mmCIF file of C-alpha atoms in Angstrom:
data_model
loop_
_atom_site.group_PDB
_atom_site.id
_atom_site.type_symbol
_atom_site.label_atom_id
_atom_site.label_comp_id
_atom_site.label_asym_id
_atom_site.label_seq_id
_atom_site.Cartn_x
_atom_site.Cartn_y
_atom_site.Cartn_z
ATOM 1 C CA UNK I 1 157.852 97.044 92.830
ATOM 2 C CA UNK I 2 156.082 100.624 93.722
ATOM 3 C CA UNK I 3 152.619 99.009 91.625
ATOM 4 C CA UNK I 4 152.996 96.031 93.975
ATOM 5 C CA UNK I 5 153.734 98.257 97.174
ATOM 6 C CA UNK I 6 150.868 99.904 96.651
ATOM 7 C CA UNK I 7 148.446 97.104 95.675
ATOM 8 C CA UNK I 8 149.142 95.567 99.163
ATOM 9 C CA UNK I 9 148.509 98.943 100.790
ATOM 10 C CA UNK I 10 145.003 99.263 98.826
ATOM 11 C CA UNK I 11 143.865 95.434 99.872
ATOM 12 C CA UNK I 12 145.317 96.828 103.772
ATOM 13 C CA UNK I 13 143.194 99.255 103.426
ATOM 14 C CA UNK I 14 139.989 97.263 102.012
ATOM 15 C CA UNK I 15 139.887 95.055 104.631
ATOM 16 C CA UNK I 16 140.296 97.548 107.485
ATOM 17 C CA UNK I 17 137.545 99.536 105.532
ATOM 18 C CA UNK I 18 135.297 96.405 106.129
ATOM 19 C CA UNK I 19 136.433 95.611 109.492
ATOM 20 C CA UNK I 20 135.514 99.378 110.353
ATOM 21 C CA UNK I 21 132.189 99.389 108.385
ATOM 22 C CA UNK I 22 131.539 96.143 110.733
ATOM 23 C CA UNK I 23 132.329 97.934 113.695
ATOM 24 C CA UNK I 24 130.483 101.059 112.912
ATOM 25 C CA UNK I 25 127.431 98.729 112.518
ATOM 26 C CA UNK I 26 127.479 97.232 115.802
ATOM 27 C CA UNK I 27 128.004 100.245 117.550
ATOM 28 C CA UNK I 28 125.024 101.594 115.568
ATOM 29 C CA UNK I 29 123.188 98.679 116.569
ATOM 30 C CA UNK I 30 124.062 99.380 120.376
ATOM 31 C CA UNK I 31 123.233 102.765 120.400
ATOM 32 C CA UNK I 32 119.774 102.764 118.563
ATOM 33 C CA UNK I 33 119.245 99.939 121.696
ATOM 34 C CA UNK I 34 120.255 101.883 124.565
ATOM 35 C CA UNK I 35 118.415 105.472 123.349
ATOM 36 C CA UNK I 36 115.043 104.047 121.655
ATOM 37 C CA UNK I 37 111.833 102.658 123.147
ATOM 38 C CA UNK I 38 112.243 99.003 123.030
ATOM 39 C CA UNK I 39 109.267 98.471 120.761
ATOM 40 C CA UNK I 40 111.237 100.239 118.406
ATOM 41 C CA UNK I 41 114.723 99.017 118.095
ATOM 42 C CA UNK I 42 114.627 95.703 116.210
ATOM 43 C CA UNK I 43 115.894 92.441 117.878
ATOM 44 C CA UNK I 44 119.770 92.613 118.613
ATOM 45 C CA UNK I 45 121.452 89.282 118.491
ATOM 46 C CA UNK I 46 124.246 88.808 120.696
ATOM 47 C CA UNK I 47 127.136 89.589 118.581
ATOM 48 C CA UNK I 48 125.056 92.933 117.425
ATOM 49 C CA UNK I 49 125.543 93.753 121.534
ATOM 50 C CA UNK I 50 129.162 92.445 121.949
ATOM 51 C CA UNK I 51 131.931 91.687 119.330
ATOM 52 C CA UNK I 52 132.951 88.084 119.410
ATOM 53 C CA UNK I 53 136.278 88.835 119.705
ATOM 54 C CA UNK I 54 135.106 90.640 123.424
ATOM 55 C CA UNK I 55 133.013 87.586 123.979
ATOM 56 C CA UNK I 56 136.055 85.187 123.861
ATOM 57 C CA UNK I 57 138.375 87.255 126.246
ATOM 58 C CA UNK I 58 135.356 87.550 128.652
ATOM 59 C CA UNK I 59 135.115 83.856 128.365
ATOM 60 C CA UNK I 60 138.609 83.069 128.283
ATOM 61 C CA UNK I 61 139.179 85.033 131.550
ATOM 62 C CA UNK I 62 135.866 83.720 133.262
ATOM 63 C CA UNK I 63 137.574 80.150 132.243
ATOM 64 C CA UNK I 64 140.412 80.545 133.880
ATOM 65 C CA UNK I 65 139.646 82.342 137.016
ATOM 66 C CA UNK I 66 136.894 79.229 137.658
ATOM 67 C CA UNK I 67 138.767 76.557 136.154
ATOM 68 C CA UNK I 68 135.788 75.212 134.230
ATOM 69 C CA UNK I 69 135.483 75.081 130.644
ATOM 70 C CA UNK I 70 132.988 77.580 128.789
ATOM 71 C CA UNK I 71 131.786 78.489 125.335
ATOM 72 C CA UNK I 72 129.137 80.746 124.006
ATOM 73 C CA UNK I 73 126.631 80.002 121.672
ATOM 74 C CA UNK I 74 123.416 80.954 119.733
ATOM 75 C CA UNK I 75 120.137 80.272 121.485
ATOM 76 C CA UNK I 76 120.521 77.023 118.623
ATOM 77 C CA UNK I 77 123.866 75.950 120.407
ATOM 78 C CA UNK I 78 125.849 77.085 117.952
ATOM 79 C CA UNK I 79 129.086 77.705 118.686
ATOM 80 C CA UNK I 80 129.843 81.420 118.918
ATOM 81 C CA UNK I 81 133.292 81.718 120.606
ATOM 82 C CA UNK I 82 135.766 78.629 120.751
ATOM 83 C CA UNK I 83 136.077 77.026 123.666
ATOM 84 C CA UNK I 84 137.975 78.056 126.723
ATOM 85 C CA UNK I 85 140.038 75.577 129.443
ATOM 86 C CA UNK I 86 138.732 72.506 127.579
ATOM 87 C CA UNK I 87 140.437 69.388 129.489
ATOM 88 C CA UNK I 88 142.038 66.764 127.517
ATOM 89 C CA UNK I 89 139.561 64.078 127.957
ATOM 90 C CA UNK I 90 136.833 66.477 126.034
ATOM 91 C CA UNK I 91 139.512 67.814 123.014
ATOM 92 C CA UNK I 92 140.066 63.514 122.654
ATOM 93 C CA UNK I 93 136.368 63.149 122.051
ATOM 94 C CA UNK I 94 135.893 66.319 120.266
ATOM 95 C CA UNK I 95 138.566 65.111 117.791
ATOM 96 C CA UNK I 96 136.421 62.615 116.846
ATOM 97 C CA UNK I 97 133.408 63.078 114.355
ATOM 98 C CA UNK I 98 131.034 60.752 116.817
ATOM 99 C CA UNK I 99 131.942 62.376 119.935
ATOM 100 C CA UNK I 100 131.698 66.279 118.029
ATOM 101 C CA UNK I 101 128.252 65.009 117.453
ATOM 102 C CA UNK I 102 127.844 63.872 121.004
ATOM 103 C CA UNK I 103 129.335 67.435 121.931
ATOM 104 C CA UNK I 104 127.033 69.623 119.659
ATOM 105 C CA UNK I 105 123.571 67.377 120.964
ATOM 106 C CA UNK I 106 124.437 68.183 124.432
ATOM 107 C CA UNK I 107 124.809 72.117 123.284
ATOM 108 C CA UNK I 108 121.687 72.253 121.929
ATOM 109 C CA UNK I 109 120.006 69.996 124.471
ATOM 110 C CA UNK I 110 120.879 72.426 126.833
ATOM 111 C CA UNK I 111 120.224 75.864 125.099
ATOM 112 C CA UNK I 112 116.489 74.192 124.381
ATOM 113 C CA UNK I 113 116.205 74.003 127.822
ATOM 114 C CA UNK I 114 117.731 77.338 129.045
ATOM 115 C CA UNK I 115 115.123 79.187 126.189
ATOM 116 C CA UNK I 116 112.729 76.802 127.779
ATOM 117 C CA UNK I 117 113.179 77.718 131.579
ATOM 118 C CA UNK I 118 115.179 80.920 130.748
ATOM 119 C CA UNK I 119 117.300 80.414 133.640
ATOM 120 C CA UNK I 120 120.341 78.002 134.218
ATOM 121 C CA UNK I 121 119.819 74.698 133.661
ATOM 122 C CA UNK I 122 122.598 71.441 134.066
ATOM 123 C CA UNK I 123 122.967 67.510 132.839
ATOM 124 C CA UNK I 124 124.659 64.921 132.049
ATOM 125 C CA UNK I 125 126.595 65.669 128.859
ATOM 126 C CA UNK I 126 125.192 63.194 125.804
ATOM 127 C CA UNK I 127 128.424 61.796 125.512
ATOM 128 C CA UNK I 128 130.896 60.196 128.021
ATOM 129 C CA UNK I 129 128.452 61.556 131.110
ATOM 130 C CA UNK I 130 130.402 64.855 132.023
ATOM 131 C CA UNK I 131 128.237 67.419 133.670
ATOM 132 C CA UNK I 132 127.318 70.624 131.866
ATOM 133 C CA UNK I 133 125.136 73.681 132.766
ATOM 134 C CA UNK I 134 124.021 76.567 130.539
ATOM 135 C CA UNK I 135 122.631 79.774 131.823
ATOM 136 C CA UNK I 136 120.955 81.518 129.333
ATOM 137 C CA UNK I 137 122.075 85.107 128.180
ATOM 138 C CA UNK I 138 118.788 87.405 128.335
ATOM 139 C CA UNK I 139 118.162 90.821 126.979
ATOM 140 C CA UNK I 140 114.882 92.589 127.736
ATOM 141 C CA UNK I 141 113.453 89.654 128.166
ATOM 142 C CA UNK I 142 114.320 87.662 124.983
ATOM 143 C CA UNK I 143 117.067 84.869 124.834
ATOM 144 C CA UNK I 144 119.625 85.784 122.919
ATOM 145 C CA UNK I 145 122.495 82.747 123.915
ATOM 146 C CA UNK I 146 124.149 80.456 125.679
ATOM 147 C CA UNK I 147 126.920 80.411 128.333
ATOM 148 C CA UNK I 148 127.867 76.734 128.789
ATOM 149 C CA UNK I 149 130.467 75.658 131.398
ATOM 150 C CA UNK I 150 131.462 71.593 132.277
ATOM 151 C CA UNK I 151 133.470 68.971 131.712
ATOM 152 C CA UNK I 152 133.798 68.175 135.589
ATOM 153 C CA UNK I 153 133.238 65.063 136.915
ATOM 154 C CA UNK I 154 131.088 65.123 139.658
ATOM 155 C CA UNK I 155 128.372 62.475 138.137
ATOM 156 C CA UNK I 156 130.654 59.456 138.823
ATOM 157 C CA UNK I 157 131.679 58.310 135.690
ATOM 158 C CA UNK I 158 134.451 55.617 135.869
ATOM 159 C CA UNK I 159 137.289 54.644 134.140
ATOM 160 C CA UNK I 160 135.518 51.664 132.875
ATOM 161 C CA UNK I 161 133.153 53.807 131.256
ATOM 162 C CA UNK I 162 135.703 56.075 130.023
ATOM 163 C CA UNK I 163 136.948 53.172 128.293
ATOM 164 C CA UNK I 164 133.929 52.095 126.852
ATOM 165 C CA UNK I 165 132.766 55.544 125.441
ATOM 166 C CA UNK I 166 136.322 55.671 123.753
ATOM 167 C CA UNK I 167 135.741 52.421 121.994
ATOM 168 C CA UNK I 168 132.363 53.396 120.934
ATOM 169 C CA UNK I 169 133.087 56.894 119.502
ATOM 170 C CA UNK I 170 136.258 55.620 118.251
ATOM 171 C CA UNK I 171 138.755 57.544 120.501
ATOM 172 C CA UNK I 172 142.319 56.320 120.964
ATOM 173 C CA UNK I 173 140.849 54.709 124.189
ATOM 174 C CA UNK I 174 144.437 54.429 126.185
ATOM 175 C CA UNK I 175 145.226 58.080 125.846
ATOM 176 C CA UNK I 176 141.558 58.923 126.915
ATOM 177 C CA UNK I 177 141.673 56.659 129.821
ATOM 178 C CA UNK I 178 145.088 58.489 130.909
ATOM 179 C CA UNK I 179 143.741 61.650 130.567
ATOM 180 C CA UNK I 180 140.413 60.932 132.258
ATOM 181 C CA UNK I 181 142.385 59.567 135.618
ATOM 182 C CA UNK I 182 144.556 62.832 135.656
ATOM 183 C CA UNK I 183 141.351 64.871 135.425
ATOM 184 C CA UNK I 184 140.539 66.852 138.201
ATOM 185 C CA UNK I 185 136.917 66.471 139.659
ATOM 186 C CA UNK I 186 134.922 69.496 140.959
ATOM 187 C CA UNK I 187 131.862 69.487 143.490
#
């Protein structure tokens, strides 16, 4: 029982080793970028700059205090945090491999155009119609992500529509439909 005890203390200990190592990293990272020339400190990505674990309670909070739904991603649109006040209508078409695809086009639709214009850009989502809008996170000049907000309705999709994107990405299309008309619409 003691060998055991202690084997479980050693992998404790391994794994907050790592998570320290990680940590002491980062904050190497951020340091050598706030105290050297800029020509100097190689290229931080985002998560060198802030842990994703910060990133999500940053997002989470922003989220909720807007009532909007947000992720981060890479300047890719991949996804870096999960996302945050997601309405029913989008977890029903996320659930589905054809409208995850829809979802992940629209992501990096719009981080291509954020690097493009480097400032905050919206659309139609690729899928059911949804608006979206990215605003590009910039350090020193270079993009280094994505903040995405949406899944409001203010473009004037219909129920009709609803329907018909649920059929075609193979959504249960009644519990879409029922969750599109208790969706709340912003300006």
């Amino acid at each position: 029982w003691e060998i055991v005890k202690r084997k479980r203390a050693e992998d404790k200990l391994k794994i907050a080793y790592e998570e320290l190592k990680t940590s002491r990293d980062r904050l190497q990272v951020q340091v050598d970028y706030l105290l050297t020339p800029t020509s100097a400190v190689p290229e931080p990505e985002l998560t060198d700059l802030i842990s994703p674990d910060d990133l999500q309670r940053i997002q989470d909070a922003f989220a909720d205090a807007c009532n909007v739904a947000s992720m981060i991603t890479d300047t890719e649109g991949n996804p870096i945090t999960q996302l945050s006040n997601g309405c029913e209508v989008c977890r029903l078409i996320r659930a589905t491999e054809a409208g995850a695809e829809n979802c992940r086009i629209s992501d990096r639709t719009l981080g291509k155009e954020a690097h493009e214009l480097m400032r905050p850009s919206y659309a139609a989502c690729h899928g059911i119609g949804f608006i979206d809008a990215s605003a590009p996170i910039i350090v020193n000049g270079r993009h280094i992500g994505n903040w995405l907000i949406g899944q409001s309705n203010p473009m004037g999709v219909t129920r009709d529509e609803a329907a018909r994107y649920a059929r075609e990405i193979g959504a249960d299309e009644a519990a879409l439909v029922e969750a599109f008309e208790r969706m709340e619409t912003m300006s």
